[in-house]
Short mmCIF file of C-alpha atoms in Angstrom, two decimals:
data_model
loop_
_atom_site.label_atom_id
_atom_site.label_comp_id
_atom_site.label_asym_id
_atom_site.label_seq_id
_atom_site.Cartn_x
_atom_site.Cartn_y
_atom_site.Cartn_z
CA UNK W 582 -61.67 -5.56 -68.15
CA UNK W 583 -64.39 -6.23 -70.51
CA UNK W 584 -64.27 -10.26 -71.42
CA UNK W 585 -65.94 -11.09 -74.70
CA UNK W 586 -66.46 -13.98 -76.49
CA UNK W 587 -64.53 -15.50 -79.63
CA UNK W 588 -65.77 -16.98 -82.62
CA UNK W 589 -64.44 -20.43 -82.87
CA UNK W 590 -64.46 -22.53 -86.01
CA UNK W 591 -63.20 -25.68 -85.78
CA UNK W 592 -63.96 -29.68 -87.12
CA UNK W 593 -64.95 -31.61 -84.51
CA UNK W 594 -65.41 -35.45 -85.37
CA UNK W 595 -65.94 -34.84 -89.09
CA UNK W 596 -68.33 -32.11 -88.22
CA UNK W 597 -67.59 -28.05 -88.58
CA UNK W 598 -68.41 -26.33 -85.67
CA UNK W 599 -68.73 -22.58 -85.09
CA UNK W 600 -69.58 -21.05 -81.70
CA UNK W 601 -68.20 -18.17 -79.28
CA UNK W 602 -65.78 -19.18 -76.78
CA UNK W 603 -64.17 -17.17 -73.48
CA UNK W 604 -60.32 -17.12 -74.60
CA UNK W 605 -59.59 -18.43 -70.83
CA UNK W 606 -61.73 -21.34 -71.38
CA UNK W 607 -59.62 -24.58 -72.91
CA UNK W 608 -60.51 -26.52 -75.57
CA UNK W 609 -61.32 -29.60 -72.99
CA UNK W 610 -64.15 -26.92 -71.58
CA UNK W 611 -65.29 -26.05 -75.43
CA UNK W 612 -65.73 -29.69 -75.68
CA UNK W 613 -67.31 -30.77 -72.91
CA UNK W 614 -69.51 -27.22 -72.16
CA UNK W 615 -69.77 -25.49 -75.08
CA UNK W 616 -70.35 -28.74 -77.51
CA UNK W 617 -71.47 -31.63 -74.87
CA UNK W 618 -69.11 -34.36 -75.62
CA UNK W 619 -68.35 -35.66 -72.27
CA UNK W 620 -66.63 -38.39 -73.29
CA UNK W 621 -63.36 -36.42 -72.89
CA UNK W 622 -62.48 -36.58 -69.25
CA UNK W 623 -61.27 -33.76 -67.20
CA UNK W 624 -58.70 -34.89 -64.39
CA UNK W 625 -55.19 -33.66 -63.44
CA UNK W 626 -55.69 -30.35 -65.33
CA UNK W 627 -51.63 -30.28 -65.27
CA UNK W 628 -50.80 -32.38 -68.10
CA UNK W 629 -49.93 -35.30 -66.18
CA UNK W 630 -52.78 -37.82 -66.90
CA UNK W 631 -54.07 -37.88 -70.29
CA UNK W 632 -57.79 -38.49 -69.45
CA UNK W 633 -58.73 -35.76 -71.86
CA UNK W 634 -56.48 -36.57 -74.71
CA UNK W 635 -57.75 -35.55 -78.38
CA UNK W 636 -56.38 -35.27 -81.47
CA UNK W 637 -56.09 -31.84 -82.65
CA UNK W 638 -55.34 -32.09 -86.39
CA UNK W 639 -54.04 -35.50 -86.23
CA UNK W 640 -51.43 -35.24 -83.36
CA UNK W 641 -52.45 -36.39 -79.58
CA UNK W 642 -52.32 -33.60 -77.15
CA UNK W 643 -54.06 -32.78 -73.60
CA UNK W 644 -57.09 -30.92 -74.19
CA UNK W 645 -56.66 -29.30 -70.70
CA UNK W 646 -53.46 -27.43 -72.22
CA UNK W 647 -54.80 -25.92 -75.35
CA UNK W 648 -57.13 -23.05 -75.10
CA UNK W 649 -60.33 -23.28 -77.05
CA UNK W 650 -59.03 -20.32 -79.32
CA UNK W 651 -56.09 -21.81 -80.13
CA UNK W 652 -57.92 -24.42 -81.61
CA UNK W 653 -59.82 -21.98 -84.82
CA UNK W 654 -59.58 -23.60 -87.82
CA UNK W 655 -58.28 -26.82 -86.66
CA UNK W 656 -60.05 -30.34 -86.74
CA UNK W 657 -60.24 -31.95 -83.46
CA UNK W 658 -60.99 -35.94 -83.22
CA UNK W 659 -62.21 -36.97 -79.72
CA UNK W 660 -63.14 -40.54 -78.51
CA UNK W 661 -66.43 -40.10 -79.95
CA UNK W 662 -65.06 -39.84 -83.42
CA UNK W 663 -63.13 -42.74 -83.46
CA UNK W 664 -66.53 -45.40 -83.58
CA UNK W 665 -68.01 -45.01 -87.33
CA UNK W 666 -72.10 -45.02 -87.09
CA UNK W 667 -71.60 -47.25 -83.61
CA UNK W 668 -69.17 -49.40 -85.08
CA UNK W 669 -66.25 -49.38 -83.01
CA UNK W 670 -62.79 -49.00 -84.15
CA UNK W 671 -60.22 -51.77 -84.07
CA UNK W 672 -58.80 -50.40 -81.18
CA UNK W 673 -62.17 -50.34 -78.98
CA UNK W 674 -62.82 -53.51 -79.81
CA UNK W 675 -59.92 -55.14 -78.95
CA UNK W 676 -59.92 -53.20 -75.58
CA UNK W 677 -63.40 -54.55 -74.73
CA UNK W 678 -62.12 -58.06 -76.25
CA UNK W 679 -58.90 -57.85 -73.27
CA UNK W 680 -61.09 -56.04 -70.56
CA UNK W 681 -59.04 -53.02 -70.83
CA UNK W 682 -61.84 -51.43 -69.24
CA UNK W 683 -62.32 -51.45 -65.85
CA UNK W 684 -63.78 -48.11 -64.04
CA UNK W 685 -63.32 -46.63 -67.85
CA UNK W 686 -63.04 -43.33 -66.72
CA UNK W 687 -59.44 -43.03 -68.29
CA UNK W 688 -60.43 -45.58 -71.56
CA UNK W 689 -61.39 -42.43 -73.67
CA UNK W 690 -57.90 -40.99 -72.95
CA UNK W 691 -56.64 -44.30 -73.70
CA UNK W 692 -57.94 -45.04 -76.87
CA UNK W 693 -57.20 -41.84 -78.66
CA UNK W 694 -53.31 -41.65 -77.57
CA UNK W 695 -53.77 -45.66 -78.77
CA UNK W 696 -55.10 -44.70 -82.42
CA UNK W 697 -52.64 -42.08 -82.30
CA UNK W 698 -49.56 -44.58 -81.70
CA UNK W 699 -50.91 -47.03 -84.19
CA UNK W 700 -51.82 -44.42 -87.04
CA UNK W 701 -47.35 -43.35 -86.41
CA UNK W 702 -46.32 -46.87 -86.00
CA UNK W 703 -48.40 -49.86 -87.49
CA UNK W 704 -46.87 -52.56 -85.50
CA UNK W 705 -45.31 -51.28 -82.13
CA UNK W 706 -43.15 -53.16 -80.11
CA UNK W 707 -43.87 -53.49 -76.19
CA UNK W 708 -41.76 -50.58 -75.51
CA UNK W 709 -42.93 -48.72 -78.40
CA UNK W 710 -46.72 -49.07 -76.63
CA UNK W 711 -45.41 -48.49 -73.03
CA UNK W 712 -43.76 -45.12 -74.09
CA UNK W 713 -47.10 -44.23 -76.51
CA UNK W 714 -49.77 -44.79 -73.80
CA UNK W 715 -46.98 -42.92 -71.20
CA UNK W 716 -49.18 -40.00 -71.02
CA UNK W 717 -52.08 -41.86 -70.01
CA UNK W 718 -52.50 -42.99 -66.16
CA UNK W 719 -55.07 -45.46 -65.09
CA UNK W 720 -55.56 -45.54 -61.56
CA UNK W 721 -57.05 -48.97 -61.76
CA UNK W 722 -53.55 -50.14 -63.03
CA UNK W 723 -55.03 -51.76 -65.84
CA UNK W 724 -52.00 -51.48 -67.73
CA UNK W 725 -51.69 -55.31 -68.56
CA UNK W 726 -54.51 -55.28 -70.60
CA UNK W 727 -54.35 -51.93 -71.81
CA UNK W 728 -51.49 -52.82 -73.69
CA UNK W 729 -52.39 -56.26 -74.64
CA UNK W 730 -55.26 -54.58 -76.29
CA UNK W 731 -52.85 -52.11 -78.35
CA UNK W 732 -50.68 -54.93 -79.35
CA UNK W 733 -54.14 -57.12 -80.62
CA UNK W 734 -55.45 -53.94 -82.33
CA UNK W 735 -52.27 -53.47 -84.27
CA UNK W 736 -52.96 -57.39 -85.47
CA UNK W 737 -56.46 -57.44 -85.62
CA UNK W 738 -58.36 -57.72 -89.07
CA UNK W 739 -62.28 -56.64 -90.01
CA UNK W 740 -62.84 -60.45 -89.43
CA UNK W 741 -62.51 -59.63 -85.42
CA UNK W 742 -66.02 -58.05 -84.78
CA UNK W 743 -68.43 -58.11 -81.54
CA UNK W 744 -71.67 -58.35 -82.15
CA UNK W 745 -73.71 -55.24 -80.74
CA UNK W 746 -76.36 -56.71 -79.53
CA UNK W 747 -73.71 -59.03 -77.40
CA UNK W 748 -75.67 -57.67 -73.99
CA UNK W 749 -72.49 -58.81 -71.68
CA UNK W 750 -70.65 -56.34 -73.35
CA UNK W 751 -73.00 -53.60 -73.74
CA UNK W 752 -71.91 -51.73 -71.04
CA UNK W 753 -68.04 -52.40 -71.61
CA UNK W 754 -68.70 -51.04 -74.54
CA UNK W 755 -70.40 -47.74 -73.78
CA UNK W 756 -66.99 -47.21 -71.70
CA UNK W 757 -65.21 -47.45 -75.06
CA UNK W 758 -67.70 -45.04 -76.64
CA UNK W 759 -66.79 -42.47 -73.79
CA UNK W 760 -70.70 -42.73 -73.29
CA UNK W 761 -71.60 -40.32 -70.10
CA UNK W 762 -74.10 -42.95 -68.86
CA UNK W 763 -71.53 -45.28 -68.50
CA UNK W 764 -68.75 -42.95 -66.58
CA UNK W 765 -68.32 -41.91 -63.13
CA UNK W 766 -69.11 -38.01 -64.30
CA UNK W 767 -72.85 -38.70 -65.15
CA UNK W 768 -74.33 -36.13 -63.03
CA UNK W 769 -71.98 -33.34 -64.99
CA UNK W 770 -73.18 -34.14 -68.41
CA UNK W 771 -75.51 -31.27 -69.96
CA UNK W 772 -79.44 -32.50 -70.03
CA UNK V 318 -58.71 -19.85 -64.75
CA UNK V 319 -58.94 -16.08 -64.72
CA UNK V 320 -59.87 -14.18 -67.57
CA UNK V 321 -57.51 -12.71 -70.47
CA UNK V 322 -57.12 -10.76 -73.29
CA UNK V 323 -55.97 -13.44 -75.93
CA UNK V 324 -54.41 -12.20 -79.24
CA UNK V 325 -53.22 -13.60 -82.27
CA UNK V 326 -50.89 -10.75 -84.26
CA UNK V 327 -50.05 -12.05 -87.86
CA UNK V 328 -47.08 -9.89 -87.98
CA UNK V 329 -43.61 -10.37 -85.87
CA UNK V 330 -43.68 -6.03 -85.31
CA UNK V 331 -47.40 -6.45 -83.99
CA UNK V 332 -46.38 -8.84 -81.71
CA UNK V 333 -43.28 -7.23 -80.29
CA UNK V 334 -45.19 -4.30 -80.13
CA UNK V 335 -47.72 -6.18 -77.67
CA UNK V 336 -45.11 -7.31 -76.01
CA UNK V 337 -43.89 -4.17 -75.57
CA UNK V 338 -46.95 -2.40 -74.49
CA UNK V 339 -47.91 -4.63 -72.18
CA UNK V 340 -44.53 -5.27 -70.47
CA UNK V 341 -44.74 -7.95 -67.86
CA UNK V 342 -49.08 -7.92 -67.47
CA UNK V 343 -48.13 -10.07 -71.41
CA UNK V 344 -46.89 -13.59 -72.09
CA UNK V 345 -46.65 -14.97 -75.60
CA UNK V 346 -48.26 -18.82 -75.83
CA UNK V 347 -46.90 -21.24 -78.59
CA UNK V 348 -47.67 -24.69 -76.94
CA UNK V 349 -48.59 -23.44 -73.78
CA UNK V 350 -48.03 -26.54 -71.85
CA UNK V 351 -46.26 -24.69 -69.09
CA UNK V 352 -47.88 -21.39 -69.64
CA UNK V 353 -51.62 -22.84 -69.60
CA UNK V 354 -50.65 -24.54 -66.11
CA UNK V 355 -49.71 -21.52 -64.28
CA UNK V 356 -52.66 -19.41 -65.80
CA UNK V 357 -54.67 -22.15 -64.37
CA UNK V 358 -52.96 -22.16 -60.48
CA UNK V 359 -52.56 -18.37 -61.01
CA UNK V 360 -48.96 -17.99 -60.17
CA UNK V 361 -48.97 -16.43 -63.52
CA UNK V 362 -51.61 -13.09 -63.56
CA UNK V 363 -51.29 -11.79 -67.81
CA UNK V 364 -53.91 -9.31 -68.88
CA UNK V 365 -53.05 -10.35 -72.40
CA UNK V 366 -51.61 -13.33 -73.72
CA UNK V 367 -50.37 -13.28 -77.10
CA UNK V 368 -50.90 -16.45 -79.32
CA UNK V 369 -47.10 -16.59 -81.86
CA UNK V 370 -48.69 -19.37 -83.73
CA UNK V 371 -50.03 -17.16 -86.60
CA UNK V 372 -47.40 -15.27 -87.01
CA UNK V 373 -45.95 -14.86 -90.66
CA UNK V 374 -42.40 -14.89 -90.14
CA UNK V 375 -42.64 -17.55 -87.80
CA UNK V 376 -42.32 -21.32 -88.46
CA UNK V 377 -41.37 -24.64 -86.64
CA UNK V 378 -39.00 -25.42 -89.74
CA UNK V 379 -35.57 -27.08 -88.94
CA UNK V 380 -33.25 -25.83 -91.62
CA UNK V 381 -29.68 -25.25 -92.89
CA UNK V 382 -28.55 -21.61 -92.12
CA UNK V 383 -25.15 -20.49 -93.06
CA UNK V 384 -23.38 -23.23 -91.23
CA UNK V 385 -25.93 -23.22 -88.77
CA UNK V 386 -29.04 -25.49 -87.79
CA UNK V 387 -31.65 -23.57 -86.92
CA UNK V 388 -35.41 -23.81 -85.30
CA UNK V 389 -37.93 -21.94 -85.48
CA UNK V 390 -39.57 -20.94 -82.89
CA UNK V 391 -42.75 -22.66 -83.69
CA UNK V 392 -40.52 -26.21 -84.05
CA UNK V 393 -42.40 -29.01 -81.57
CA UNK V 394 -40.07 -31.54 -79.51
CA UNK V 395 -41.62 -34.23 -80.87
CA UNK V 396 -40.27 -32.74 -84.63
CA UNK V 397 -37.14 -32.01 -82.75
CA UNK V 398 -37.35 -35.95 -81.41
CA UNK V 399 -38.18 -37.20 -85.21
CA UNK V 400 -35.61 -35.36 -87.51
CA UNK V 401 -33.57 -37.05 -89.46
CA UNK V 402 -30.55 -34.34 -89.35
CA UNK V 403 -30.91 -33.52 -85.72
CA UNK V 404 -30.39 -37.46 -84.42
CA UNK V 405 -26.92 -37.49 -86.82
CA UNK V 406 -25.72 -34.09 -85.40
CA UNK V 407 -27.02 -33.30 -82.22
CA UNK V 408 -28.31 -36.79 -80.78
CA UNK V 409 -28.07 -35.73 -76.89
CA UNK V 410 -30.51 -32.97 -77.66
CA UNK V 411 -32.79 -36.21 -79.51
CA UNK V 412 -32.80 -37.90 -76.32
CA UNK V 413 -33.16 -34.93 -74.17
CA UNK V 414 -36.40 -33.77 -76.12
CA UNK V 415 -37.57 -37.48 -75.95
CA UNK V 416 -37.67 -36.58 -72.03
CA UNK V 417 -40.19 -34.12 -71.99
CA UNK V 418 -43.54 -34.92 -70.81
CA UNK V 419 -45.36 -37.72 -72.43
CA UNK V 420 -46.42 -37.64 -76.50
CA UNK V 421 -49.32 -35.35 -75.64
CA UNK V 422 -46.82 -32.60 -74.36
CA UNK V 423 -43.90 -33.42 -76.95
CA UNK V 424 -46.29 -33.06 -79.70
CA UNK V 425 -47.16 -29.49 -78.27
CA UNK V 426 -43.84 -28.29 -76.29
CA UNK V 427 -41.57 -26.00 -78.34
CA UNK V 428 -38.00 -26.15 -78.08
CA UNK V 429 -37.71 -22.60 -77.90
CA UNK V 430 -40.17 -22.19 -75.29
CA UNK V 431 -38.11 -25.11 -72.86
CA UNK V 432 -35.85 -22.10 -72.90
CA UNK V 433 -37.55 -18.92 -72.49
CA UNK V 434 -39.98 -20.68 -69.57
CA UNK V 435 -36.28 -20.72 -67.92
CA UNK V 436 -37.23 -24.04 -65.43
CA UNK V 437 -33.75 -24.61 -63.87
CA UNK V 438 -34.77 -28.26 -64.94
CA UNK V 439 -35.29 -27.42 -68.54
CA UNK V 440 -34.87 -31.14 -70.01
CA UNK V 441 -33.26 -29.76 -73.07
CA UNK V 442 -31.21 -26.74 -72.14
CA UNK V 443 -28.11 -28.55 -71.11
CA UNK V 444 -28.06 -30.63 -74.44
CA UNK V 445 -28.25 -27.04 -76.19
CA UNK V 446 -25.81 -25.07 -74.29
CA UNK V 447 -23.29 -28.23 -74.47
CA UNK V 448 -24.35 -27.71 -78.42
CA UNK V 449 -23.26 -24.15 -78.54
CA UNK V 450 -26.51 -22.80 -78.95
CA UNK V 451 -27.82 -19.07 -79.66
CA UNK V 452 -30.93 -17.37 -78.90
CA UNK V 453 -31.92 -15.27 -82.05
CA UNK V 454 -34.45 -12.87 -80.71
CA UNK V 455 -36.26 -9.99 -82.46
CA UNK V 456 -38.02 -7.06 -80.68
CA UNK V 457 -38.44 -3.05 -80.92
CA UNK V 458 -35.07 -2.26 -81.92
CA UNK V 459 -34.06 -5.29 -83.98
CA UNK V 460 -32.43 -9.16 -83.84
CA UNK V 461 -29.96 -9.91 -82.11
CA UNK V 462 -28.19 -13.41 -80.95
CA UNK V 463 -26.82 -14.45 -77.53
CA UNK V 464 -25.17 -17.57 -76.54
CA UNK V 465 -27.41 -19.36 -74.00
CA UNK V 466 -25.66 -19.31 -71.62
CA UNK V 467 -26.10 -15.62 -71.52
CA UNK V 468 -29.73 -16.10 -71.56
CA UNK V 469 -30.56 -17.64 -68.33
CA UNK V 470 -30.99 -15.30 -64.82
CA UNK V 471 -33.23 -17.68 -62.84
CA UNK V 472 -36.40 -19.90 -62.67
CA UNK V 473 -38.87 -17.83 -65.51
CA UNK V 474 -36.56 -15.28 -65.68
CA UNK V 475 -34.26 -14.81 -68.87
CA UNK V 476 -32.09 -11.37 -70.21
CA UNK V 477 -34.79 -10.71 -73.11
CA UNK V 478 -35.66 -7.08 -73.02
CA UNK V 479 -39.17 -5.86 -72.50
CA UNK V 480 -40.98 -6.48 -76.06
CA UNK V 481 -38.22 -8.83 -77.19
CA UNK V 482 -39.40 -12.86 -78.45
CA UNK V 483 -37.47 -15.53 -79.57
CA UNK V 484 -37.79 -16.52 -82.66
CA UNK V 485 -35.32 -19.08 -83.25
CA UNK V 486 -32.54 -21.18 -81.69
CA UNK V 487 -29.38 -22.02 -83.40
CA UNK V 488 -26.79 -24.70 -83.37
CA UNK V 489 -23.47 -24.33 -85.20
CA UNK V 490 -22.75 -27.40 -87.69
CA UNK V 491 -20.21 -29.94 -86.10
CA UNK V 492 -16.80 -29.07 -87.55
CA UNK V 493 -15.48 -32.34 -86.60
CA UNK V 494 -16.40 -35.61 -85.19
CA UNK V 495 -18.41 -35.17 -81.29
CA UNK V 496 -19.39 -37.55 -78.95
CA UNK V 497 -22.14 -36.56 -77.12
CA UNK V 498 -24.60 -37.40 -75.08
CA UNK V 499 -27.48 -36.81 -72.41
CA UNK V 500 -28.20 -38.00 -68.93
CA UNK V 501 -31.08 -37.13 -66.31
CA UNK V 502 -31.95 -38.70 -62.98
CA UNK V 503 -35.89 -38.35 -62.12
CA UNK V 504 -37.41 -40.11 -58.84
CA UNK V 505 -39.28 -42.76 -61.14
CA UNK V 506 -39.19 -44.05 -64.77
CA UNK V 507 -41.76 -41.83 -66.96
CA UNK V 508 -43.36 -38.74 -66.79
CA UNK V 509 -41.51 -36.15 -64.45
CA UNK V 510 -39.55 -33.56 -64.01
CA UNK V 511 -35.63 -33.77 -63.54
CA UNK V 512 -33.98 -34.05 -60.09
CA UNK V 513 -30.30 -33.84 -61.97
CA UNK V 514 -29.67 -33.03 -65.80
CA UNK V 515 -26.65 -33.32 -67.75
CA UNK V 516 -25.11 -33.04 -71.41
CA UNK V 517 -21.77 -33.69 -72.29
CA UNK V 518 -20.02 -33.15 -75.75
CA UNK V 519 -16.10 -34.46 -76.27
CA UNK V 520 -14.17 -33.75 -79.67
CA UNK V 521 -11.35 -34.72 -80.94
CA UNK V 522 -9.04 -31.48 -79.79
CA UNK V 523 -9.64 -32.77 -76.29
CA UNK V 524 -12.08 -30.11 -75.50
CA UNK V 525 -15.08 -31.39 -73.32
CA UNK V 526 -18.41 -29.28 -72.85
CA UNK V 527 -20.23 -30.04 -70.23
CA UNK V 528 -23.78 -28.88 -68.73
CA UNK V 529 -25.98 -29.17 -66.19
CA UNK V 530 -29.16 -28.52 -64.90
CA UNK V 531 -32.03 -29.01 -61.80
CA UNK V 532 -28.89 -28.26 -59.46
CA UNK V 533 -29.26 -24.18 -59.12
CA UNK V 534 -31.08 -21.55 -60.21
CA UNK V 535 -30.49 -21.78 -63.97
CA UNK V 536 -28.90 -24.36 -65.95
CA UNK V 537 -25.04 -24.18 -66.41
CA UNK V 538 -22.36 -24.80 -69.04
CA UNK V 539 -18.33 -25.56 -68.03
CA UNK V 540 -15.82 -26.22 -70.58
CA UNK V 541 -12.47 -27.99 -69.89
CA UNK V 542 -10.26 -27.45 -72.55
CA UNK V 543 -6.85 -29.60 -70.66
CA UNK V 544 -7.56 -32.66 -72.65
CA UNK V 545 -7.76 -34.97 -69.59
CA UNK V 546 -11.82 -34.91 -69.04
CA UNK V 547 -11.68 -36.63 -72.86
CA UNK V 548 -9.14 -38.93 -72.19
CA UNK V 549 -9.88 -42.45 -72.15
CA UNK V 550 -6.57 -43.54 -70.23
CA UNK V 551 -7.13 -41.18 -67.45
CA UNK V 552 -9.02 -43.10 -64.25
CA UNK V 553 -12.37 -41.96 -62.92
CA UNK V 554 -10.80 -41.00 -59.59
CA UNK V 555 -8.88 -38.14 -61.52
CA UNK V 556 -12.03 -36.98 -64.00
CA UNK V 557 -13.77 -36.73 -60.15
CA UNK V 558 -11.61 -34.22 -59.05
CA UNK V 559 -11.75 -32.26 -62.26
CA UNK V 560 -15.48 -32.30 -62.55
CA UNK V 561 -16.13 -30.91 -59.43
CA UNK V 562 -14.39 -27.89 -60.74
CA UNK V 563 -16.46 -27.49 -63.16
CA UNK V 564 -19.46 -28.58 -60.91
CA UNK V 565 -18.76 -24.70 -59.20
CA UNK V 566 -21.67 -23.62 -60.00
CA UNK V 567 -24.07 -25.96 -59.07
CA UNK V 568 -26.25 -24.90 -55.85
CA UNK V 569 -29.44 -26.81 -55.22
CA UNK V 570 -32.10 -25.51 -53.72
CA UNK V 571 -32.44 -27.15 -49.70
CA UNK V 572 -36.46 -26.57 -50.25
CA UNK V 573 -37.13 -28.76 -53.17
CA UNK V 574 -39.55 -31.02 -52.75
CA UNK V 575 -37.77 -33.45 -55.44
CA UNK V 576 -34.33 -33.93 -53.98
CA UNK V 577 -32.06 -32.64 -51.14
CA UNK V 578 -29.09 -30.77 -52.23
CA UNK V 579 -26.58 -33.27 -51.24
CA UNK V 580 -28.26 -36.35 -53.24
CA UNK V 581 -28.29 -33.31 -56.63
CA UNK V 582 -24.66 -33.03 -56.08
CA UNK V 583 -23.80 -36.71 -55.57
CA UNK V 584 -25.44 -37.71 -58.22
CA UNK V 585 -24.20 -34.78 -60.23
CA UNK V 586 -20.63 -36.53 -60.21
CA UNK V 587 -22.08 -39.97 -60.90
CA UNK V 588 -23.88 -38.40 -63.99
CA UNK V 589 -20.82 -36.36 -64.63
CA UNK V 590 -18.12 -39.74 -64.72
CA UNK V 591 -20.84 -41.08 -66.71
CA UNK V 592 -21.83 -38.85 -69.30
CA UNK V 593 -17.69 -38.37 -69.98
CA UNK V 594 -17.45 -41.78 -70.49
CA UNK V 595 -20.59 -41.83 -72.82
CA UNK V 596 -19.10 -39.27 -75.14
CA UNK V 597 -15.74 -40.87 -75.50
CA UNK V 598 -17.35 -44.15 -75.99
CA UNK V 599 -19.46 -42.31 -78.88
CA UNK V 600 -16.60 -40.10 -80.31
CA UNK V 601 -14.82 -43.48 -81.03
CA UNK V 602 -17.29 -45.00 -82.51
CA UNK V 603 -18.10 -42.17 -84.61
CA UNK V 604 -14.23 -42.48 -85.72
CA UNK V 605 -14.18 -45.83 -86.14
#
């Protein structure tokens, strides 16, 4: 069987894309391979853990379920999209305010199901935030926080900013940029 | 993951055709969140695999049809979960599609493709056959509809004929006040899969529909039509005796890694006296 490549055309972050794809490879490969952003984690593979959550035109789903080709002509939003020229969203910051972050490999995953909850639901309840972050496991069980942060987010104002040059939180808050440096899968980021 | 064809007909006919061409070395993909898996672990081998989600004629609309609600075969759970219509008419199906996965998988899983994937554990087959549901499926020589129930063989396997798809599932409009509702027993709260599902519909004339599911090879509907499953005066010890009639055709599987058959069947009947109760509970309050 001959395998050839796809043209792909999709929005990633605000930005159009348009590259050839493998039609076996999913869109969590096309991110991370074909287009470098790392900051969408591969994990479980199966669905179960949410680590590479995105929103593919507007509506959270596992990245390591959708093919790349499935994806042509739709606009994907990944954790890198949701900080506007390094300033990071509501969300991010109130997850760095909490210490939501601990190993931060799952935080990308996190945040986007989070932005996705609060852009359905303004104000969530407790339950409303347990059963929106559901698809999202953190293996450091920082769910206390995790959710705390939600619940702050969906309060916070513009008022609530941290300084970037606040150095303590520097690298807390390349975790909530999905930055590779800052992530346990460093050594598989493209050079 | 191995390599595929991939294609994405525009047309219903090209797509059937594929379908038909290809036979059994084709799968279709709308949200692919069971599909994608097994392409990944390889229990599933398809040289082509053919994307429905640009086809024309298909939609993921939830609409009136001639006394019918029907969905297309494009419809999400999570638009199953959220309409309006649906959580009036058919609310066990509401919380039965509010089981599946986590938001990342409702927002992706199709209602119609619960179905065809045929998992004896299909969160929101018993809610549909319980429902009355049909199967309106097109393919090489025309549409036709089936009752569920008729749909079913075993795990991944349903009757469609070679080059058939579904393209729709259909629930006739309540003709008179229901109480229904759904019930599933998992090893934890959350995200997994179902070690007992049930459904269970009462109306007024007495008649109770009950199904069930993750107990046997393919999820299962029973009707009792005596009156005495739906009545509130009669004691549990007596509704015991005549669910486990209509518990026949439950046979778990003694090499599940979930569950041992006998814990599936006892808490069958607990989910069975419970889900009754449920649905008389909500038929009189949708009388009152």
């Amino acid at each position: 069987m001959t395998i050839r490549r796809r043209p792909l055309e999709l929005t990633v972050n605000g930005r159009s894309r348009s590259i050839e794809v493998l039609a076996h490879h999913t869109l969590l490969d096309v991110l991370r391979e074909d287009l470098g952003l790392t900051g969408t984690k591969e994990c479980c593979l199966v669905g179960e853990c949410g680590a590479c959550t995105v929103l593919l035109d507007g509506h959270s789903v596992d990245s390591c379920l959708v093919l790349g080709v499935e994806a042509d002509g739709a606009s994907v939003t990944t954790v890198e999209g949701l900080a506007i020229d390094g300033r990071l969203s509501p969300v991010q910051r109130s997850f760095l305010e909490t210490g939501a972050a601990q190993c931060g490999f799952c935080i990308p995953g996190q945040l986007v199901s989070a932005h996705a909850l609060l852009a359905d639901v303004a104000h969530p309840t407790r339950a409303q935030v347990e059963e929106g972050l559901a698809g999202n496991l953190c293996r450091c069980a920082g769910y206390e926080q995790i959710i705390e942060a939600v619940l702050i987010a969906a309060d916070a104002t513009d008022g609530d900013v941290i300084a970037d040059d606040d150095l303590a939180a520097r690298s807390a808050m390349l975790r909530m940029l999905g930055d590779r440096a800052a992530t346990p899968d460093a050594d598989l980021a493209p050079q | 993951m191995r390599p595929f064809e991939y294609e994405r007909p525009s047309e219903l006919a090209q797509a059937t055709s594929l379908l038909a061409e290809h036979g059994p070395e084709a799968r279709p993909i709308a949200g692919g969140t069971d599909l994608i898996i097994r392409l990944r672990d390889g229990s599933l081998r398809p040289r082509v695999v053919v994307d429905v989600k640009g086809i024309d004629e298909l939609d993921g609309d939830i609409r009136d049809d001639d006394g019918y609600l029907r969905f297309g075969a494009l419809t999400t759970m999570t638009e199953v979960a959220a309409n309006s219509r649906v959580k009036r008419d058919y609310p066990a199906l509401v919380e039965s599609a509010l089981f599946v996965g986590s938001v990342q998988i409702r927002n992706r899983a199709t209602l119609v493709g619960n179905m065809c994937n045929a998992s004896p554990a299909a969160d929101t087959a018993p809610a549909l056959l319980a429902y009355g549901a049909l199967i309106v499926a097109t393919g090489p020589s025309g549409t036709r509809h089936l009752p569920l129930e008729e749909f079913f063989v075993r795990s991944g396997v349903t009757t469609l004929a070679r080059g058939e798809l579904v393209v729709a599932i259909e629930l006739p409009n309540p003709t008179s006040p229901r109480g229904s509702v759904h019930l599933r027993r998992t090893r934890r709260r959350g995200h997994d899969l179902a070690s007992v599902t049930l459904a269970c519909a009462v109306t007024p004339d007495g008649k109770t529909r009950i199904a069930y599911g993750s107990v046997g090879p393919r999820p299962v509907l029973a009707i009792d039509d005596s009156g005495r499953l739906a009545d509130p005066t009669l004691p549990d010890t007596d509704k015991a005796g005549l669910l486990d009639q209509l518990f026949a055709g439950a046979s778990p599987s003694p090499t599940s890694m979930r569950a041992s058959p006998e814990y599936r069947l006892a808490m069958l009947r607990v989910l069975g006296l419970r889900g009754v109760k449920s649905a008389i509970d909500r038929l009189a309050s949708a009388q009152a």
